[in-house]
CSV table of C-alpha atoms and ligand atoms in Angstrom, one decimal:
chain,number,residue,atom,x,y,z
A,1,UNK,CA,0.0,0.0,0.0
A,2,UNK,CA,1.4,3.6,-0.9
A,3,UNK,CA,2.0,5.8,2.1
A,4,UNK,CA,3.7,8.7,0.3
A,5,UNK,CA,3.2,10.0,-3.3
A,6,UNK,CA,5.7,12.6,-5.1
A,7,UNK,CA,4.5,13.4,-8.6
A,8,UNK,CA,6.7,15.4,-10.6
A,9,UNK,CA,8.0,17.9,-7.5
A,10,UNK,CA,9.6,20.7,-7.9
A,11,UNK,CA,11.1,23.7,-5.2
A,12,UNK,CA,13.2,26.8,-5.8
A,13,UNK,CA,14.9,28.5,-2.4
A,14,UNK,CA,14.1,32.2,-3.3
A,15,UNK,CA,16.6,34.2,-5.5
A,16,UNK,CA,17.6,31.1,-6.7
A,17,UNK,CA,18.6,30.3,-10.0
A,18,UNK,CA,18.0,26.8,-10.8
A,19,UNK,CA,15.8,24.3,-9.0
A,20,UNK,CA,17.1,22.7,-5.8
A,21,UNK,CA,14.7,19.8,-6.3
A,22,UNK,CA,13.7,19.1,-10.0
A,23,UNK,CA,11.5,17.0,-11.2
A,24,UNK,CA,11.1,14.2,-9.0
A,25,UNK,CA,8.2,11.5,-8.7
A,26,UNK,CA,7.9,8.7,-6.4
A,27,UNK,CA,5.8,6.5,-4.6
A,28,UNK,CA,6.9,5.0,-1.2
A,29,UNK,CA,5.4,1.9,0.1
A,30,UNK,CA,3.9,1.6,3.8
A,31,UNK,CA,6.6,-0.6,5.5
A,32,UNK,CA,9.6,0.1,3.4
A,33,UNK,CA,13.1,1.6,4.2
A,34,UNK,CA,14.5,3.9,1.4
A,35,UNK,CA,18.3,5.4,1.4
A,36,UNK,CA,18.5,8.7,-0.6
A,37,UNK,CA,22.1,9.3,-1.1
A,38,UNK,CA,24.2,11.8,-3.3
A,39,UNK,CA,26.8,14.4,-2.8
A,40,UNK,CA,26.4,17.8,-0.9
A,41,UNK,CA,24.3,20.3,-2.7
A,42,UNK,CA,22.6,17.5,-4.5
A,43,UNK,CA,18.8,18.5,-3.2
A,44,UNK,CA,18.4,15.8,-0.2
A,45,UNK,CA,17.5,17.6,2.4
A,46,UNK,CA,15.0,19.5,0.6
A,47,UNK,CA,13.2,17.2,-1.2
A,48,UNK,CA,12.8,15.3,2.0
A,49,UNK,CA,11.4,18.4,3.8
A,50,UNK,CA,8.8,18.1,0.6
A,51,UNK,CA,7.7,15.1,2.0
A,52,UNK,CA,6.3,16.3,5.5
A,53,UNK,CA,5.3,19.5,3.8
A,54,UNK,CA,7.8,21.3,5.9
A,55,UNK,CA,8.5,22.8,2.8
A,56,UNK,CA,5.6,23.2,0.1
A,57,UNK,CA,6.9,22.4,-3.5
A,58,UNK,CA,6.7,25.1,-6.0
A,59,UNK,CA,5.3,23.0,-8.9
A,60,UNK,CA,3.8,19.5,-8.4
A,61,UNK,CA,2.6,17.6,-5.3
A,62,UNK,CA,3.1,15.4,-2.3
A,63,UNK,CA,0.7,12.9,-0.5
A,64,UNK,CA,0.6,11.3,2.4
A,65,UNK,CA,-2.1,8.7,2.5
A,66,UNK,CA,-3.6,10.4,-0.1
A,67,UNK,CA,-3.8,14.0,1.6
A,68,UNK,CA,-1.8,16.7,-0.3
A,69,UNK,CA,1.0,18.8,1.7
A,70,UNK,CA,0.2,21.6,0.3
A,71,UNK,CA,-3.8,21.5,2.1
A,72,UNK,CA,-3.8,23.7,5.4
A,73,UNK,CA,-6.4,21.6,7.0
A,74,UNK,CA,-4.5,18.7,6.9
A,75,UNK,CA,-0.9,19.7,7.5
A,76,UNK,CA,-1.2,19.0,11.2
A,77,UNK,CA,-2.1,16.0,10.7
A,78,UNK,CA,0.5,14.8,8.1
A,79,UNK,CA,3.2,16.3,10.1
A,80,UNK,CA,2.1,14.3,13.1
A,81,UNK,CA,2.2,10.9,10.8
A,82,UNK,CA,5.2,11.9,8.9
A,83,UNK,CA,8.2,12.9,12.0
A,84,UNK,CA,11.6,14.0,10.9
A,85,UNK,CA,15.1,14.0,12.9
A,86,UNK,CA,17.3,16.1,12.2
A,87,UNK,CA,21.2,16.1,11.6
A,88,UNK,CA,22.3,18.0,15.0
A,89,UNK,CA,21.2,16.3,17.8
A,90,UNK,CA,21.4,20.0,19.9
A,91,UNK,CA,19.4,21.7,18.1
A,92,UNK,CA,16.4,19.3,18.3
A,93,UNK,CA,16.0,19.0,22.1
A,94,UNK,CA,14.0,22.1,23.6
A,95,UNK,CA,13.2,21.1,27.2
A,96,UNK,CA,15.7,20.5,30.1
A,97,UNK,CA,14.1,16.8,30.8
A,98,UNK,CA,14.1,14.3,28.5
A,99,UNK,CA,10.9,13.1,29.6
A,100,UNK,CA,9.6,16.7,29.4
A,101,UNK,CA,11.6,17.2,25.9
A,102,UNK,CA,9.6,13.7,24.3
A,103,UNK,CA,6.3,15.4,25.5
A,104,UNK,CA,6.7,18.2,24.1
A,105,UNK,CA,4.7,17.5,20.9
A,106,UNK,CA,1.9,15.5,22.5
A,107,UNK,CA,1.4,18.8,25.0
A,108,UNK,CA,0.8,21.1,21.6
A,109,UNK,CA,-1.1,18.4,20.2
A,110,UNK,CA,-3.5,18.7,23.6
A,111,UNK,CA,-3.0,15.1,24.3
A,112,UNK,CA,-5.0,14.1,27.7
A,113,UNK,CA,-1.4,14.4,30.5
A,114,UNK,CA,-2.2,10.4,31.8
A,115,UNK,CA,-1.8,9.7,28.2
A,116,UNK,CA,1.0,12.1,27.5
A,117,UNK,CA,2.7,10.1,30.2
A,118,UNK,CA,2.0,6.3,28.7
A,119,UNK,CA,3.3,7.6,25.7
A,120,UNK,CA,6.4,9.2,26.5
A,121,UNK,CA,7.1,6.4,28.6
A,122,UNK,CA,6.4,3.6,25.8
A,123,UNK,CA,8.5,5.9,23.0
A,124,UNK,CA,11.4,6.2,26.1
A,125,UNK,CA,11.5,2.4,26.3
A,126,UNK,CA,11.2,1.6,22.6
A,127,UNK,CA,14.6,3.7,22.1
A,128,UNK,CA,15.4,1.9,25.1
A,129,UNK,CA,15.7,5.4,26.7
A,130,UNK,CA,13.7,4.7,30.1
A,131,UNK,CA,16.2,5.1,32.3
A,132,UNK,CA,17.1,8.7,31.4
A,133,UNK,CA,13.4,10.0,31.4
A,134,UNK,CA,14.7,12.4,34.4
A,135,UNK,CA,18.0,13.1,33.0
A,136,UNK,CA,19.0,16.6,31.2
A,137,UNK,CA,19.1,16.2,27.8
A,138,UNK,CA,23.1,18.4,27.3
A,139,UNK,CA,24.3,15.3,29.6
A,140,UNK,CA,23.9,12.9,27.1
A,141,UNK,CA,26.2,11.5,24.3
A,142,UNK,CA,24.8,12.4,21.0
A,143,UNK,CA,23.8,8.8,20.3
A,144,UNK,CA,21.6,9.4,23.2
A,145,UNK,CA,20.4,12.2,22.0
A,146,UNK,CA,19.2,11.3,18.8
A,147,UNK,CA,17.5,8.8,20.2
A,148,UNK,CA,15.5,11.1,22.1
A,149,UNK,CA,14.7,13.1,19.6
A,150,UNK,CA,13.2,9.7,17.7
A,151,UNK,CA,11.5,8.8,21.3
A,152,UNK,CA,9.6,12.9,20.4
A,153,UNK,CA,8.8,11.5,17.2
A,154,UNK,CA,7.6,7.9,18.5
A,155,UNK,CA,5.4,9.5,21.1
A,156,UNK,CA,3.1,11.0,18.0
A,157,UNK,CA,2.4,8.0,16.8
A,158,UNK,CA,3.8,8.1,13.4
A,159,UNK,CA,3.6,6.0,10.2
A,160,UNK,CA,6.8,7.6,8.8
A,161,UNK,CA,9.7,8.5,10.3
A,162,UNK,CA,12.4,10.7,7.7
A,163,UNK,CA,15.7,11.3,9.0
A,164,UNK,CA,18.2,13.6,7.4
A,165,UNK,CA,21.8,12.2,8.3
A,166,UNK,CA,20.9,11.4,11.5
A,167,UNK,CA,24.3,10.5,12.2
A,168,UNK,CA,26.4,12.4,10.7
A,169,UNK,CA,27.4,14.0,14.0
A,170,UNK,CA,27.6,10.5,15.9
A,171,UNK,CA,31.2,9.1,17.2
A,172,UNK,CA,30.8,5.5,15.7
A,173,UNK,CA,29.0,3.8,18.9
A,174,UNK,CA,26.7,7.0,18.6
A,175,UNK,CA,26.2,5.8,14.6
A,176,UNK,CA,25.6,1.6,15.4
A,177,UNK,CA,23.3,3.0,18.4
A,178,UNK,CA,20.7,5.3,16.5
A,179,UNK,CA,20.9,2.6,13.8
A,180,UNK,CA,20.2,-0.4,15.6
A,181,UNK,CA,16.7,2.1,17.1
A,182,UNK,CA,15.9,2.5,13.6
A,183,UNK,CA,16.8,-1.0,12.6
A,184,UNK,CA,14.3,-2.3,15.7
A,185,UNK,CA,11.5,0.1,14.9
A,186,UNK,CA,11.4,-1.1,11.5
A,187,UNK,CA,11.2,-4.7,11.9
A,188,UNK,CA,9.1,-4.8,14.6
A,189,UNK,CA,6.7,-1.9,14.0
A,190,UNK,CA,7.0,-1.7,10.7
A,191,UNK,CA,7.5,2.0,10.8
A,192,UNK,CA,8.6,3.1,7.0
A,193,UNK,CA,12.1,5.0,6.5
A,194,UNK,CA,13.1,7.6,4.7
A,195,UNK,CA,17.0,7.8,5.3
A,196,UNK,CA,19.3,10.6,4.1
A,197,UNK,CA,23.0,9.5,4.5
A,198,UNK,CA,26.4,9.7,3.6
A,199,UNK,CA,27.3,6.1,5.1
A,200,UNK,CA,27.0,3.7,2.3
A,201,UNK,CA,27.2,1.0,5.0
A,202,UNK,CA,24.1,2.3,6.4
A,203,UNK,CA,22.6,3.0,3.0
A,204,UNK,CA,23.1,-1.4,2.7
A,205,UNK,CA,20.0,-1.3,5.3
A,206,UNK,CA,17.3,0.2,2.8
A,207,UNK,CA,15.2,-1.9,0.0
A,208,UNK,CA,15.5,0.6,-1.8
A,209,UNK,CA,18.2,3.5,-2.7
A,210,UNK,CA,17.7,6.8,-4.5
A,211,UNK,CA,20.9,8.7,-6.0
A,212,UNK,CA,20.6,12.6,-6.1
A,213,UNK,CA,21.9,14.6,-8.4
A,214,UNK,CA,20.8,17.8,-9.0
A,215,UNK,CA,18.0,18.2,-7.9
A,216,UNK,CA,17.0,14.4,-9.8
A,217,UNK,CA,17.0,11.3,-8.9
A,218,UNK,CA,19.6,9.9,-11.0
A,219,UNK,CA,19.6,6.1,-10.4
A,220,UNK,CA,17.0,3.9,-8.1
A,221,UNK,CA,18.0,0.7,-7.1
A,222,UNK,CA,18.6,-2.3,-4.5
A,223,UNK,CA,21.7,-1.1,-2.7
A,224,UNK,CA,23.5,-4.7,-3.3
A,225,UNK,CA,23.0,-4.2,-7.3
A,226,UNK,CA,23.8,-0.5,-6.5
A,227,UNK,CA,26.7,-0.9,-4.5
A,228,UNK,CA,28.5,-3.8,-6.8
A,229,UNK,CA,29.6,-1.7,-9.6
A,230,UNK,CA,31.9,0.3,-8.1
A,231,UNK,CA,33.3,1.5,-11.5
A,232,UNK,CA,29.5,3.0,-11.9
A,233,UNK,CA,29.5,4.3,-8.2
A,234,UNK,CA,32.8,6.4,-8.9
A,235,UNK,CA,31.2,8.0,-11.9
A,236,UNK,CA,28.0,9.3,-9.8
A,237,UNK,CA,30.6,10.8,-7.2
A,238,UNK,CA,30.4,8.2,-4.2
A,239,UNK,CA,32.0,5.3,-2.7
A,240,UNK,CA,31.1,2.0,-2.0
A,241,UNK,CA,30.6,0.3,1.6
A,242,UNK,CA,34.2,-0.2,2.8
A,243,UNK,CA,34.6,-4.1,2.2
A,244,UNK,CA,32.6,-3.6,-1.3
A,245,UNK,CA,35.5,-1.3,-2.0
A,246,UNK,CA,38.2,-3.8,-0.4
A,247,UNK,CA,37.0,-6.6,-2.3
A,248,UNK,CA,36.7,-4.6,-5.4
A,249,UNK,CA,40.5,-3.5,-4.8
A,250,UNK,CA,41.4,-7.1,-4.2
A,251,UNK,CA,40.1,-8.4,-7.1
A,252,UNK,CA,41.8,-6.1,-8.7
A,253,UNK,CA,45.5,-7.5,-7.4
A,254,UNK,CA,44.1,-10.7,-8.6
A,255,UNK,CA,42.5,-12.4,-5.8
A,256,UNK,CA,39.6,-14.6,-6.5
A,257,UNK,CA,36.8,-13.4,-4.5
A,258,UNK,CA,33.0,-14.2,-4.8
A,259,UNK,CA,30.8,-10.7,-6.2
A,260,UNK,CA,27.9,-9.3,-3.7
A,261,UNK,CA,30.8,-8.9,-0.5
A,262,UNK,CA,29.4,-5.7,1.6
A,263,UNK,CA,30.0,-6.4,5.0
A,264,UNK,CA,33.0,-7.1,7.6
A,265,UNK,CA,31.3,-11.0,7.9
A,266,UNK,CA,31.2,-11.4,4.1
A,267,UNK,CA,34.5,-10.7,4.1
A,268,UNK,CA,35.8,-13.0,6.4
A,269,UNK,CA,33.2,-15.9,4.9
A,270,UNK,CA,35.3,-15.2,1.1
A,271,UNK,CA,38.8,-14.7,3.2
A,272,UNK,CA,38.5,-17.6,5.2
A,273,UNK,CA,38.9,-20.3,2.5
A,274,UNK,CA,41.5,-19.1,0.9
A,275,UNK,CA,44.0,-18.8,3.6
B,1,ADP,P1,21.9,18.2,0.1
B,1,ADP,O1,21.0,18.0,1.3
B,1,ADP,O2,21.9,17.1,-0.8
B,1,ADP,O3,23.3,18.7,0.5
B,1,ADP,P2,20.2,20.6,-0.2
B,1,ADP,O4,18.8,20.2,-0.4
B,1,ADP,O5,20.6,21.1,1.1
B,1,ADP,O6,21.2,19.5,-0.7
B,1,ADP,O7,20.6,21.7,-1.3
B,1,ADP,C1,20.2,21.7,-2.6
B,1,ADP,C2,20.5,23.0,-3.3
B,1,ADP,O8,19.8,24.0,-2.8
B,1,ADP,C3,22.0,23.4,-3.2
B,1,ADP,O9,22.4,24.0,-4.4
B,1,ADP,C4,22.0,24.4,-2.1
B,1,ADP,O10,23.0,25.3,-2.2
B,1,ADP,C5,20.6,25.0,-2.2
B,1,ADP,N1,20.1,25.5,-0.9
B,1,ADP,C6,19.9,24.8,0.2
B,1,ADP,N2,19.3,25.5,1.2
B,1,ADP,C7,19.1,26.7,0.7
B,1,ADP,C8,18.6,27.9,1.2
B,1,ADP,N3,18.1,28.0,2.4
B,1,ADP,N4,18.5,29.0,0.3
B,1,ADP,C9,19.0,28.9,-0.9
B,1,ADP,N5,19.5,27.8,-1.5
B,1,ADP,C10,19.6,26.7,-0.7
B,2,MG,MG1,21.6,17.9,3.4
């Protein structure tokens, strides 16, 4: 079933010369994770802010089960169903208690207080936050962080979560902490994914990856198809996953390694035999 549906979008950031998205239609299933990757400047972060009408586009539309972005009467709503986290994990945290800070949407949303607290308390464990509900919020490590910002999202009951390099900012225990969340949230709520990132390696995760290039989507596809032609992957201005690249490098010396390796474990599964 289609949750979100992007027909022929278009936005231009005022003064601007040339479209910063351009042309881009899509339809995003209800359960499935998508990677949009690309280099800086390619149009990312804007066309997912298209999605939760954060932005409105400047020609075409966006909707979310069926109700259009650019509607006033129904942006609350899609908001509400369609949460985004941000890049800096500072910047997204407004109260001085965490438990206070994953409320904070419920509160405008004039959610009844007993349920405010199951809520904040059910998000707090699924992030497997619970233990810092009374802790302040500039305490925490950024992985923590994050994850309290998702907990904000949680707590609204959403259908979507989009997340625009979420980790970008993360030490690499921050990174494998906020993924693992999203990894969880996914498989056992089902929750769909929109994921901007830089990481191929967490790019691996999606069904399905988009490649940006101004302002287009310039190639759609699994990320093991994507990720296997590196040659192709150079040419569009990004790397592979690191053991992609390694085994693309060793084969190169010569060594006879199986296609399709992207992880550390693959890696050691091909190397093993042949020591
Ligand atoms: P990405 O997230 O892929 O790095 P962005 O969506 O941030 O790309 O930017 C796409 C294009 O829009 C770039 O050319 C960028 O310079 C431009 N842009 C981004 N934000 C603004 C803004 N607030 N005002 C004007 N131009 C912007
Ligand atoms: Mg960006």
């Amino acid at each position: 079933m289609e949750i979100i549906r992007a027909e022929n979008l278009r936005f231009t950031y005022e003064g601007a010369e040339t479209p910063a998205v351009d042309g881009v239609s899509l339809s995003i299933k209800k359960g499935e994770w998508i990677a949009v990757v690309g280099h800086n400047g390619s149009g990312k972060s804007t066309f997912i802010k298209l999605l939760n009408g954060l932005f409105l586009p400047s020609e075409g539309k966006v909707l979310v089960n069926g109700l259009d972005t650019a509607d006033e009467k129904t942006i609350w709503d899609i908001r509400r169903r369609v949460g985004m986290v941000f890049q800096n994990p500072d910047n997204q945290l407004v109260a001085t208690i965490v438990e206070e800070d994953v409320a904070f949407g419920l509160e405008n949303l004039g959610v009844e207080p007993l349920e405010i607290q199951r809520r904040v308390r059910e998000a707090l464990r699924r992030v497997g936050m619970e233990a810092f509900a009374g802790a302040a919020p500039h305490n925490l490590s950024g992985g923590q962080k994050q994850r309290v910002a998702i907990a904000g999202i949680l707590a609204m009951e959403p259908e979507v979560l989009l997340m625009d390099e979420p980790t970008a900012m993360l030490d690499p225990s921050g990174r494998r902490e906020v993924m693992r969340t999203v990894r969880e949230l996914h498989e056992q709520q089902g929750i769909t994914v929109v994921h901007v990132t830089h990481f191929m390696q967490e790019a691996l995760l999606a069904d399905r990856v988009l490649v940006m290039e101004q302002g287009r989507i310039a190639e759609e596809a699994a990320p093991r198809q994507l990720f296997t032609d590196v040659e192709r992957l150079k040419k569009l201005g990004l790397d592979a996953p690191p053991m992609a690249l390694l085994a693309h490098e060793l084969r190169a010396q010569g060594m006879e390694l199986p296609q399709g390796i992207m992880t550390v474990e693959e890696m050691v599964n091909a190397l093993c035999p042949l020591l």
